[in-house]
């Protein structure tokens, strides 16, 4: 029979910081002994050592010393949350102007954003960009209603989105503006509208 731990480490390893907290059973109650944050990549055990040393110095008679000694910290049970690197969101638009508008919104999402428009990229380049392995989603858009400078590209963009979704079923495809109503989208998916 294993005995219940008297201390527990909480770790939040994010993209910008690594944070640790140390909890311990003190007089029959769980108490927060301390916490510390440092830039991402700082070793968790080093941070826990600092927190443990501070806790032991502050209230040595209350804290379970054996579990907070430097050699014992690695064996502490840990509850950890680790952030993944954000995926790539590709913004494809009919014009440079529309691409800029969509990218301005997409940047707020936490995704890495790459932008292409029919003004700046040829269809082959846009297709390669959309099908890249690190791309998790594509946002395809135009104005609603589409401006005169966008109309010629709507069916091509809708077809590109449908073809990408058909080729990579796990890819999230978001359609915005006038692209949503294009038959070319469904045709590229192999569906009869």
PDB file of C-alpha atoms in Angstrom, residues 77-183:
ATOM      1  CA  UNK A  77       3.419  14.004  -8.069  1.00  0.00           C
ATOM      2  CA  UNK A  78       2.817  16.692 -10.714  1.00  0.00           C
ATOM      3  CA  UNK A  79      -0.249  18.088 -12.321  1.00  0.00           C
ATOM      4  CA  UNK A  80       0.988  19.659 -15.540  1.00  0.00           C
ATOM      5  CA  UNK A  81      -0.548  21.692 -18.330  1.00  0.00           C
ATOM      6  CA  UNK A  82       1.681  22.081 -21.376  1.00  0.00           C
ATOM      7  CA  UNK A  83       0.816  24.397 -24.235  1.00  0.00           C
ATOM      8  CA  UNK A  84       1.265  23.295 -27.807  1.00  0.00           C
ATOM      9  CA  UNK A  85       2.773  25.578 -30.365  1.00  0.00           C
ATOM     10  CA  UNK A  86      -0.006  27.255 -32.323  1.00  0.00           C
ATOM     11  CA  UNK A  87      -0.867  25.906 -35.734  1.00  0.00           C
ATOM     12  CA  UNK A  88      -0.663  27.853 -38.934  1.00  0.00           C
ATOM     13  CA  UNK A  89      -3.727  29.603 -40.326  1.00  0.00           C
ATOM     14  CA  UNK A  90      -3.472  30.537 -43.983  1.00  0.00           C
ATOM     15  CA  UNK A  91      -5.536  33.498 -45.137  1.00  0.00           C
ATOM     16  CA  UNK A  92      -6.420  33.346 -48.832  1.00  0.00           C
ATOM     17  CA  UNK A  93      -8.254  36.291 -50.307  1.00  0.00           C
ATOM     18  CA  UNK A  94      -9.350  37.724 -53.626  1.00  0.00           C
ATOM     19  CA  UNK A  95      -7.399  40.957 -53.238  1.00  0.00           C
ATOM     20  CA  UNK A  96      -4.505  42.334 -51.236  1.00  0.00           C
ATOM     21  CA  UNK A  97      -6.977  44.637 -49.447  1.00  0.00           C
ATOM     22  CA  UNK A  98      -9.284  41.760 -48.425  1.00  0.00           C
ATOM     23  CA  UNK A  99      -6.274  39.684 -47.333  1.00  0.00           C
ATOM     24  CA  UNK A 100      -5.102  42.529 -45.094  1.00  0.00           C
ATOM     25  CA  UNK A 101      -8.534  42.903 -43.507  1.00  0.00           C
ATOM     26  CA  UNK A 102      -8.838  39.177 -42.822  1.00  0.00           C
ATOM     27  CA  UNK A 103      -5.259  38.898 -41.549  1.00  0.00           C
ATOM     28  CA  UNK A 104      -5.841  41.774 -39.117  1.00  0.00           C
ATOM     29  CA  UNK A 105      -8.624  39.728 -37.511  1.00  0.00           C
ATOM     30  CA  UNK A 106      -6.838  36.374 -37.778  1.00  0.00           C
ATOM     31  CA  UNK A 107      -3.753  37.616 -35.922  1.00  0.00           C
ATOM     32  CA  UNK A 108      -5.878  37.963 -32.758  1.00  0.00           C
ATOM     33  CA  UNK A 109      -6.617  34.216 -32.701  1.00  0.00           C
ATOM     34  CA  UNK A 110      -3.238  32.976 -31.480  1.00  0.00           C
ATOM     35  CA  UNK A 111      -2.516  31.096 -34.709  1.00  0.00           C
ATOM     36  CA  UNK A 112       0.582  31.786 -36.793  1.00  0.00           C
ATOM     37  CA  UNK A 113      -0.891  33.600 -39.786  1.00  0.00           C
ATOM     38  CA  UNK A 114       0.327  33.496 -43.372  1.00  0.00           C
ATOM     39  CA  UNK A 115      -1.379  35.543 -46.056  1.00  0.00           C
ATOM     40  CA  UNK A 116      -1.793  35.174 -49.806  1.00  0.00           C
ATOM     41  CA  UNK A 117      -4.066  36.839 -52.326  1.00  0.00           C
ATOM     42  CA  UNK A 118      -4.705  36.448 -56.019  1.00  0.00           C
ATOM     43  CA  UNK A 119      -2.897  39.806 -56.429  1.00  0.00           C
ATOM     44  CA  UNK A 120       0.320  38.508 -54.862  1.00  0.00           C
ATOM     45  CA  UNK A 121       0.391  34.740 -55.484  1.00  0.00           C
ATOM     46  CA  UNK A 122      -0.383  32.484 -58.410  1.00  0.00           C
ATOM     47  CA  UNK A 123      -2.886  29.613 -57.942  1.00  0.00           C
ATOM     48  CA  UNK A 124      -0.146  26.977 -57.698  1.00  0.00           C
ATOM     49  CA  UNK A 125       1.593  28.867 -54.868  1.00  0.00           C
ATOM     50  CA  UNK A 126      -1.687  29.350 -53.030  1.00  0.00           C
ATOM     51  CA  UNK A 127      -2.493  25.640 -53.360  1.00  0.00           C
ATOM     52  CA  UNK A 128       0.949  24.605 -52.063  1.00  0.00           C
ATOM     53  CA  UNK A 129       0.534  26.989 -49.139  1.00  0.00           C
ATOM     54  CA  UNK A 130      -2.914  25.611 -48.251  1.00  0.00           C
ATOM     55  CA  UNK A 131      -1.736  21.983 -48.420  1.00  0.00           C
ATOM     56  CA  UNK A 132       1.441  22.362 -46.372  1.00  0.00           C
ATOM     57  CA  UNK A 133       1.620  19.890 -43.495  1.00  0.00           C
ATOM     58  CA  UNK A 134       1.911  22.506 -40.725  1.00  0.00           C
ATOM     59  CA  UNK A 135      -1.263  24.294 -41.854  1.00  0.00           C
ATOM     60  CA  UNK A 136      -4.202  23.508 -39.562  1.00  0.00           C
ATOM     61  CA  UNK A 137      -6.787  25.853 -41.071  1.00  0.00           C
ATOM     62  CA  UNK A 138      -7.398  28.087 -44.040  1.00  0.00           C
ATOM     63  CA  UNK A 139      -9.573  31.175 -44.108  1.00  0.00           C
ATOM     64  CA  UNK A 140     -10.801  32.064 -47.574  1.00  0.00           C
ATOM     65  CA  UNK A 141     -12.571  35.339 -48.030  1.00  0.00           C
ATOM     66  CA  UNK A 142     -13.728  38.230 -50.104  1.00  0.00           C
ATOM     67  CA  UNK A 143     -16.040  41.139 -49.511  1.00  0.00           C
ATOM     68  CA  UNK A 144     -19.765  40.595 -49.130  1.00  0.00           C
ATOM     69  CA  UNK A 145     -20.876  41.696 -51.600  1.00  0.00           C
ATOM     70  CA  UNK A 146     -17.700  41.146 -53.577  1.00  0.00           C
ATOM     71  CA  UNK A 147     -16.135  44.241 -55.046  1.00  0.00           C
ATOM     72  CA  UNK A 148     -15.533  44.553 -58.789  1.00  0.00           C
ATOM     73  CA  UNK A 149     -11.851  43.766 -58.279  1.00  0.00           C
ATOM     74  CA  UNK A 150     -12.718  40.537 -56.400  1.00  0.00           C
ATOM     75  CA  UNK A 151     -15.381  38.951 -58.595  1.00  0.00           C
ATOM     76  CA  UNK A 152     -13.019  37.309 -61.064  1.00  0.00           C
ATOM     77  CA  UNK A 153     -11.259  35.347 -58.290  1.00  0.00           C
ATOM     78  CA  UNK A 154     -14.286  34.054 -56.339  1.00  0.00           C
ATOM     79  CA  UNK A 155     -14.764  30.733 -58.148  1.00  0.00           C
ATOM     80  CA  UNK A 156     -11.021  30.031 -58.176  1.00  0.00           C
ATOM     81  CA  UNK A 157     -10.765  30.616 -54.439  1.00  0.00           C
ATOM     82  CA  UNK A 158     -13.871  28.546 -53.717  1.00  0.00           C
ATOM     83  CA  UNK A 159     -12.496  25.698 -55.852  1.00  0.00           C
ATOM     84  CA  UNK A 160      -9.138  25.894 -54.124  1.00  0.00           C
ATOM     85  CA  UNK A 161     -10.833  25.630 -50.711  1.00  0.00           C
ATOM     86  CA  UNK A 162     -12.958  22.676 -51.785  1.00  0.00           C
ATOM     87  CA  UNK A 163     -10.004  20.867 -53.314  1.00  0.00           C
ATOM     88  CA  UNK A 164      -7.887  21.422 -50.197  1.00  0.00           C
ATOM     89  CA  UNK A 165     -10.712  20.125 -47.965  1.00  0.00           C
ATOM     90  CA  UNK A 166     -11.109  17.065 -50.186  1.00  0.00           C
ATOM     91  CA  UNK A 167      -7.380  16.347 -50.209  1.00  0.00           C
ATOM     92  CA  UNK A 168      -6.922  16.952 -46.463  1.00  0.00           C
ATOM     93  CA  UNK A 169     -10.192  16.105 -44.652  1.00  0.00           C
ATOM     94  CA  UNK A 170      -8.703  17.109 -41.269  1.00  0.00           C
ATOM     95  CA  UNK A 171      -8.032  20.659 -42.515  1.00  0.00           C
ATOM     96  CA  UNK A 172     -10.404  23.298 -41.157  1.00  0.00           C
ATOM     97  CA  UNK A 173     -11.716  25.470 -43.971  1.00  0.00           C
ATOM     98  CA  UNK A 174     -13.452  28.740 -43.103  1.00  0.00           C
ATOM     99  CA  UNK A 175     -15.311  30.548 -45.852  1.00  0.00           C
ATOM    100  CA  UNK A 176     -16.031  34.234 -45.541  1.00  0.00           C
ATOM    101  CA  UNK A 177     -17.943  36.816 -47.468  1.00  0.00           C
ATOM    102  CA  UNK A 178     -19.065  36.040 -50.993  1.00  0.00           C
ATOM    103  CA  UNK A 179     -17.069  32.787 -51.094  1.00  0.00           C
ATOM    104  CA  UNK A 180     -19.711  30.981 -48.989  1.00  0.00           C
ATOM    105  CA  UNK A 181     -22.310  31.125 -51.729  1.00  0.00           C
ATOM    106  CA  UNK A 182     -20.150  29.859 -54.609  1.00  0.00           C
ATOM    107  CA  UNK A 183     -21.134  26.597 -56.310  1.00  0.00           C
TER     108      UNK A 183
END
